[in-house]
Short mmCIF file of C-alpha atoms in Angstrom, two decimals:
data_model
loop_
_atom_site.label_atom_id
_atom_site.label_comp_id
_atom_site.label_asym_id
_atom_site.label_seq_id
_atom_site.Cartn_x
_atom_site.Cartn_y
_atom_site.Cartn_z
CA MET R 106 -15.79 18.62 -45.30
CA SER R 107 -12.29 17.53 -44.35
CA ARG R 108 -11.50 16.45 -40.82
CA SER R 109 -8.66 17.82 -38.72
CA PRO R 110 -5.74 15.51 -37.80
CA LEU R 111 -7.08 15.33 -34.24
CA GLN R 112 -10.52 14.26 -35.46
CA GLU R 113 -8.99 11.65 -37.74
CA ARG R 114 -6.95 10.23 -34.89
CA ALA R 115 -9.93 10.18 -32.53
CA LEU R 116 -12.05 8.42 -35.17
CA GLY R 117 -9.30 5.85 -35.68
CA ILE R 118 -9.20 5.15 -31.94
CA PHE R 119 -12.99 4.81 -31.62
CA THR R 120 -13.27 2.41 -34.56
CA ASP R 121 -10.32 0.24 -33.47
CA PRO R 122 -11.35 -3.26 -32.24
CA HIS R 123 -9.13 -2.85 -29.18
CA PHE R 124 -11.28 0.13 -28.15
CA ARG R 125 -14.28 -2.19 -27.96
CA THR R 126 -12.20 -4.75 -26.05
CA GLY R 127 -11.25 -2.21 -23.40
CA ALA R 128 -14.85 -1.03 -23.09
CA ARG R 129 -16.17 -4.59 -22.84
CA GLU R 130 -13.73 -5.54 -20.07
CA MET R 131 -14.78 -2.50 -18.01
CA ILE R 132 -18.48 -3.40 -18.13
CA ALA R 133 -17.95 -6.06 -15.45
CA THR R 134 -17.12 -3.37 -12.87
CA ALA R 135 -19.47 -0.69 -14.24
CA MET R 136 -22.29 -1.54 -11.80
CA GLY R 137 -20.00 -1.17 -8.80
CA ILE R 138 -18.49 2.04 -10.14
CA GLY R 139 -22.00 3.39 -10.80
CA ALA R 140 -23.14 2.64 -7.25
CA TRP R 141 -20.03 4.33 -5.92
CA GLY R 142 -20.65 7.39 -8.11
CA LEU R 143 -24.30 7.63 -7.02
CA VAL R 144 -23.29 7.48 -3.36
CA THR R 145 -20.69 10.20 -3.90
CA GLY R 146 -23.15 12.50 -5.66
CA VAL R 147 -25.70 12.13 -2.89
CA ALA R 148 -23.05 12.56 -0.19
CA MET R 149 -21.79 15.84 -1.66
CA VAL R 150 -25.24 17.44 -1.58
CA LYS R 151 -26.21 15.92 1.78
CA SER R 152 -23.04 17.42 3.30
CA GLY R 153 -24.29 20.91 2.47
CA MET R 154 -22.60 21.64 -0.86
CA SER R 155 -24.56 23.73 -3.34
CA LEU R 156 -25.68 22.15 -6.61
CA PRO R 157 -23.21 24.08 -8.82
CA MET R 158 -20.32 23.36 -6.43
CA ALA R 159 -21.14 19.65 -6.30
CA LEU R 160 -21.30 19.49 -10.11
CA LEU R 161 -18.00 21.37 -10.40
CA MET R 162 -16.30 19.03 -7.95
CA GLY R 163 -17.75 15.93 -9.59
CA TRP R 164 -16.74 16.86 -13.13
CA THR R 165 -13.31 18.33 -12.39
CA ALA R 166 -12.03 16.23 -9.50
CA TYR R 167 -13.22 12.85 -10.84
CA ALA R 168 -11.69 11.08 -7.85
CA GLY R 169 -14.23 9.02 -5.95
CA SER R 170 -12.10 7.92 -3.01
CA ALA R 171 -10.76 11.45 -2.46
CA GLN R 172 -14.25 12.96 -2.73
CA LEU R 173 -15.72 10.47 -0.25
CA ALA R 174 -12.81 11.09 2.12
CA VAL R 175 -13.04 14.89 1.96
CA VAL R 176 -16.83 15.36 2.01
CA PRO R 177 -17.29 14.20 5.65
CA LEU R 178 -14.42 16.47 6.68
CA MET R 179 -16.07 19.42 4.95
CA ALA R 180 -19.34 18.65 6.75
CA ALA R 181 -17.47 18.48 10.06
CA GLY R 182 -15.87 21.89 9.46
CA ALA R 183 -12.31 20.58 9.22
CA PRO R 184 -9.54 23.12 8.44
CA LEU R 185 -8.57 23.58 4.81
CA TRP R 186 -5.11 22.06 5.33
CA VAL R 187 -6.72 18.84 6.59
CA LEU R 188 -8.90 18.67 3.45
CA TRP R 189 -5.94 19.17 1.13
CA PHE R 190 -3.70 16.80 3.05
CA THR R 191 -6.37 14.09 3.08
CA ALA R 192 -7.03 14.40 -0.66
CA ILE R 193 -3.30 14.31 -1.44
CA CYS R 194 -2.72 11.25 0.74
CA VAL R 195 -5.66 9.37 -0.75
CA ASN R 196 -4.47 10.13 -4.29
CA LEU R 197 -0.78 9.40 -3.73
CA ARG R 198 -1.31 6.09 -5.52
CA PHE R 199 -1.76 8.00 -8.78
CA VAL R 200 1.84 9.22 -8.55
CA ILE R 201 2.93 5.58 -8.55
CA LEU R 202 0.50 4.70 -11.34
CA SER R 203 1.75 7.63 -13.43
CA THR R 204 5.32 6.37 -13.28
CA MET R 205 4.08 3.04 -14.64
CA TRP R 206 1.88 4.65 -17.31
CA ARG R 207 4.99 6.49 -18.51
CA SER R 208 6.49 3.23 -19.80
CA TYR R 209 3.50 2.86 -22.13
CA PHE R 210 2.52 6.43 -23.00
CA GLY R 211 5.67 8.49 -22.39
CA HIS R 212 6.16 8.97 -26.14
CA LEU R 213 2.82 10.77 -26.60
CA ARG R 214 2.33 14.54 -26.73
CA LEU R 215 1.87 16.43 -23.48
CA ARG R 216 -1.83 17.19 -24.06
CA HIS R 217 -2.52 13.52 -24.75
CA ARG R 218 -0.66 12.49 -21.59
CA LEU R 219 -2.59 15.07 -19.55
CA ALA R 220 -5.86 13.66 -20.87
CA ILE R 221 -4.72 10.13 -19.93
CA GLY R 222 -3.85 11.41 -16.45
CA TYR R 223 -7.37 12.79 -15.98
CA PHE R 224 -9.20 9.72 -17.27
CA SER R 225 -7.00 7.05 -15.68
CA GLY R 226 -8.15 5.13 -12.63
CA GLY R 227 -7.32 2.18 -10.44
CA VAL R 228 -9.64 -0.34 -12.11
CA ILE R 229 -8.48 0.77 -15.56
CA PHE R 230 -4.89 0.25 -14.46
CA VAL R 231 -5.61 -3.28 -13.20
CA ASN R 232 -7.30 -4.33 -16.47
CA PHE R 233 -4.63 -2.67 -18.61
CA MET R 234 -1.73 -4.35 -16.79
CA ARG R 235 -3.48 -7.69 -17.03
CA CYS R 236 -3.59 -7.34 -20.83
CA TYR R 237 -0.19 -5.70 -21.28
CA PRO R 238 2.16 -6.89 -18.52
CA GLU R 239 5.27 -6.07 -20.57
CA ALA R 240 6.13 -2.39 -20.11
CA LYS R 241 6.70 -1.34 -23.71
CA PRO R 242 4.56 0.77 -26.07
CA GLN R 243 2.30 -1.05 -28.54
CA PRO R 244 -0.10 0.54 -31.06
CA GLU R 245 -3.18 -1.24 -29.71
CA GLN R 246 -2.65 0.02 -26.15
CA ILE R 247 -3.99 3.52 -26.83
CA PRO R 248 -7.38 2.37 -28.23
CA TYR R 249 -7.68 -0.19 -25.43
CA PHE R 250 -7.03 2.46 -22.77
CA TRP R 251 -9.57 4.90 -24.20
CA GLY R 252 -12.22 2.21 -24.52
CA ALA R 253 -11.78 1.33 -20.85
CA ALA R 254 -11.36 4.94 -19.70
CA LEU R 255 -14.45 6.35 -21.42
CA THR R 256 -16.59 3.43 -20.23
CA ASN R 257 -15.37 3.98 -16.68
CA TRP R 258 -15.93 7.75 -16.96
CA LEU R 259 -19.52 7.35 -18.13
CA ALA R 260 -20.21 4.66 -15.52
CA TRP R 261 -19.09 7.15 -12.86
CA GLN R 262 -20.30 10.54 -14.10
CA ILE R 263 -23.86 9.61 -15.08
CA PRO R 264 -24.82 8.10 -11.68
CA SER R 265 -22.82 10.77 -9.84
CA THR R 266 -24.69 13.56 -11.63
CA LEU R 267 -28.02 11.82 -11.00
CA GLY R 268 -27.09 11.53 -7.32
CA ILE R 269 -26.40 15.27 -7.17
CA PHE R 270 -29.75 16.23 -8.73
CA LEU R 271 -31.80 13.60 -6.88
CA ALA R 272 -30.03 13.76 -3.52
CA HIS R 273 -33.09 15.07 -1.66
CA GLN R 274 -35.36 12.46 -3.25
CA ILE R 275 -33.14 9.49 -2.36
CA PRO R 276 -33.75 8.43 1.27
CA LEU R 277 -30.85 7.32 3.44
CA SER R 278 -32.85 4.17 4.29
CA TRP R 279 -31.93 2.79 0.87
CA GLY R 280 -28.52 1.90 2.27
CA LEU R 281 -26.59 3.44 -0.61
CA GLY R 282 -23.63 3.97 1.68
CA PHE R 283 -23.35 0.24 2.17
CA ALA R 284 -23.65 -0.27 -1.58
CA GLY R 285 -20.74 2.10 -2.07
CA VAL R 286 -18.70 0.16 0.48
CA LEU R 287 -19.43 -3.08 -1.38
CA ALA R 288 -18.34 -1.43 -4.64
CA LEU R 289 -15.07 -0.34 -3.05
CA VAL R 290 -14.48 -3.81 -1.64
CA GLY R 291 -14.98 -5.32 -5.09
CA VAL R 292 -12.48 -2.90 -6.63
CA LEU R 293 -10.03 -3.52 -3.78
CA LEU R 294 -10.13 -7.30 -4.08
CA SER R 295 -9.30 -7.09 -7.79
CA MET R 296 -6.07 -5.26 -6.90
CA LEU R 297 -4.80 -7.70 -4.24
CA ASN R 298 -2.46 -9.67 -6.48
CA ASP R 299 0.72 -10.05 -4.40
CA ARG R 300 1.98 -10.24 -0.81
CA ALA R 301 2.86 -6.56 -0.59
CA THR R 302 -0.66 -5.39 -1.45
CA TRP R 303 -2.20 -7.95 0.91
CA ALA R 304 0.09 -6.77 3.72
CA ALA R 305 -0.78 -3.13 3.03
CA CYS R 306 -4.51 -3.95 3.03
CA VAL R 307 -4.42 -5.84 6.33
CA VAL R 308 -2.32 -3.16 8.03
CA ALA R 309 -4.61 -0.39 6.74
CA CYS R 310 -7.69 -2.14 8.13
CA MET R 311 -6.09 -2.66 11.52
CA ALA R 312 -4.78 0.92 11.68
CA ALA R 313 -8.15 2.41 10.68
CA VAL R 314 -9.94 0.48 13.43
CA ALA R 315 -7.27 1.20 16.05
CA ALA R 316 -7.34 4.95 15.33
CA PHE R 317 -11.11 5.22 14.91
CA ALA R 318 -11.46 7.51 17.95
CA LEU R 319 -9.36 10.27 16.37
CA PRO R 320 -11.29 13.44 15.44
CA LEU R 321 -11.95 14.68 11.87
CA LYS R 322 -11.69 11.17 10.41
CA LEU R 323 -7.92 11.29 10.90
CA ASN R 324 -7.94 7.50 11.22
CA ILE R 325 -8.06 7.52 7.40
CA LEU R 326 -4.71 9.31 7.23
CA VAL R 327 -3.25 6.93 9.83
CA ALA R 328 -4.44 3.95 7.80
CA ILE R 329 -2.96 5.37 4.56
CA ALA R 330 0.42 6.07 6.17
CA ALA R 331 0.52 2.62 7.79
CA ALA R 332 -0.46 0.91 4.53
CA VAL R 333 2.21 2.72 2.50
CA ALA R 334 4.87 1.88 5.10
CA ALA R 335 3.81 -1.77 5.23
CA GLY R 336 3.74 -2.10 1.45
CA VAL R 337 7.19 -0.55 1.03
CA MET R 338 8.68 -2.69 3.80
CA MET R 339 7.16 -5.84 2.29
CA GLU R 340 8.55 -5.05 -1.15
CA GLN R 341 12.02 -4.41 0.29
CA LEU R 342 11.85 -7.68 2.22
CA GLN R 343 10.89 -9.56 -0.93
CA LYS R 344 13.82 -8.02 -2.81
CA GLN R 345 16.22 -9.02 -0.04
CA LEU R 346 14.90 -12.59 -0.01
CA LYS R 347 15.39 -12.88 -3.77
CA LYS R 348 19.09 -12.01 -3.34
CA LEU R 349 19.67 -14.88 -0.90
CA PRO R 350 21.15 -18.09 -2.39
CA GLU R 351 18.66 -20.91 -2.79
CA PRO R 352 19.07 -23.83 -0.34
CA LEU R 353 20.58 -26.98 -1.78
CA GLY R 354 18.53 -30.14 -2.07
CA GLU R 355 19.56 -33.46 -0.51
CA GLY R 356 21.09 -34.71 -3.75
CA GLU R 357 22.94 -31.47 -4.34
CA GLU R 358 24.27 -31.47 -0.77
CA ALA R 359 25.60 -35.03 -1.21
CA ALA R 360 27.29 -34.04 -4.46
CA HIS R 361 29.08 -31.18 -2.69
CA ILE R 362 30.38 -33.42 0.15
CA ARG R 363 33.69 -34.88 -0.98
CA PRO R 364 34.93 -38.24 0.39
CA PRO R 365 38.20 -38.17 2.35
CA ASP R 366 41.42 -38.59 0.39
CA LEU R 367 42.94 -41.86 1.75
CA ALA R 368 46.29 -41.17 0.12
CA LYS R 369 46.75 -38.12 2.35
CA GLY R 370 45.64 -39.99 5.47
#
């Protein structure tokens, strides 16, 4: 029985050694991602969502930070516009990531790019950019991405689905919420690789604490807005500093100081 071109291409990706490399490099964060997914699954059901609705949200949204941000708002009875606005703000980073993915996968067909958009994530992006810092397409990048993406997807969806089905059997005394926080901290620290991201992180923490008294968890939105502003300002400052001429050393300064011309007095 002959295979279709799509099946042949998928088989070629799965058997490529770079697929196994991408999967292997995602295993290091799989435990944290799994804990995060389990917490999210439990939180959706504990907030009052029905089982089918929680499964639908988990399998279609596939956005842990947005789900965790929206679920408490849903439980608090927040207006629909607050839910949408929160989810959009939390996921704004994917707009930036998509512009960077375009340099690597912009030549692919639309359906392939849409699939990459669904399966992509922050940790995948960090690992991918560490392996391929030069923004140009290479044949091995596609198998590497899918190895990392499918590993990350399984590490999230399996615990998340278990959390949905076992939500009423998992007691809150287990401290899963704290485990999810630790998972997020681990993911966050892997992304702090320059001054702009460090500045955004510090400002977000300070803004979240300062605005903690706001209703409907609006301190999250304040922290996101402050972090984006701080990151953009820091990047602009770094660009301006790069344009400044470098200061001369002592030897260079002496070379530029000319002795007086005695013939001219």
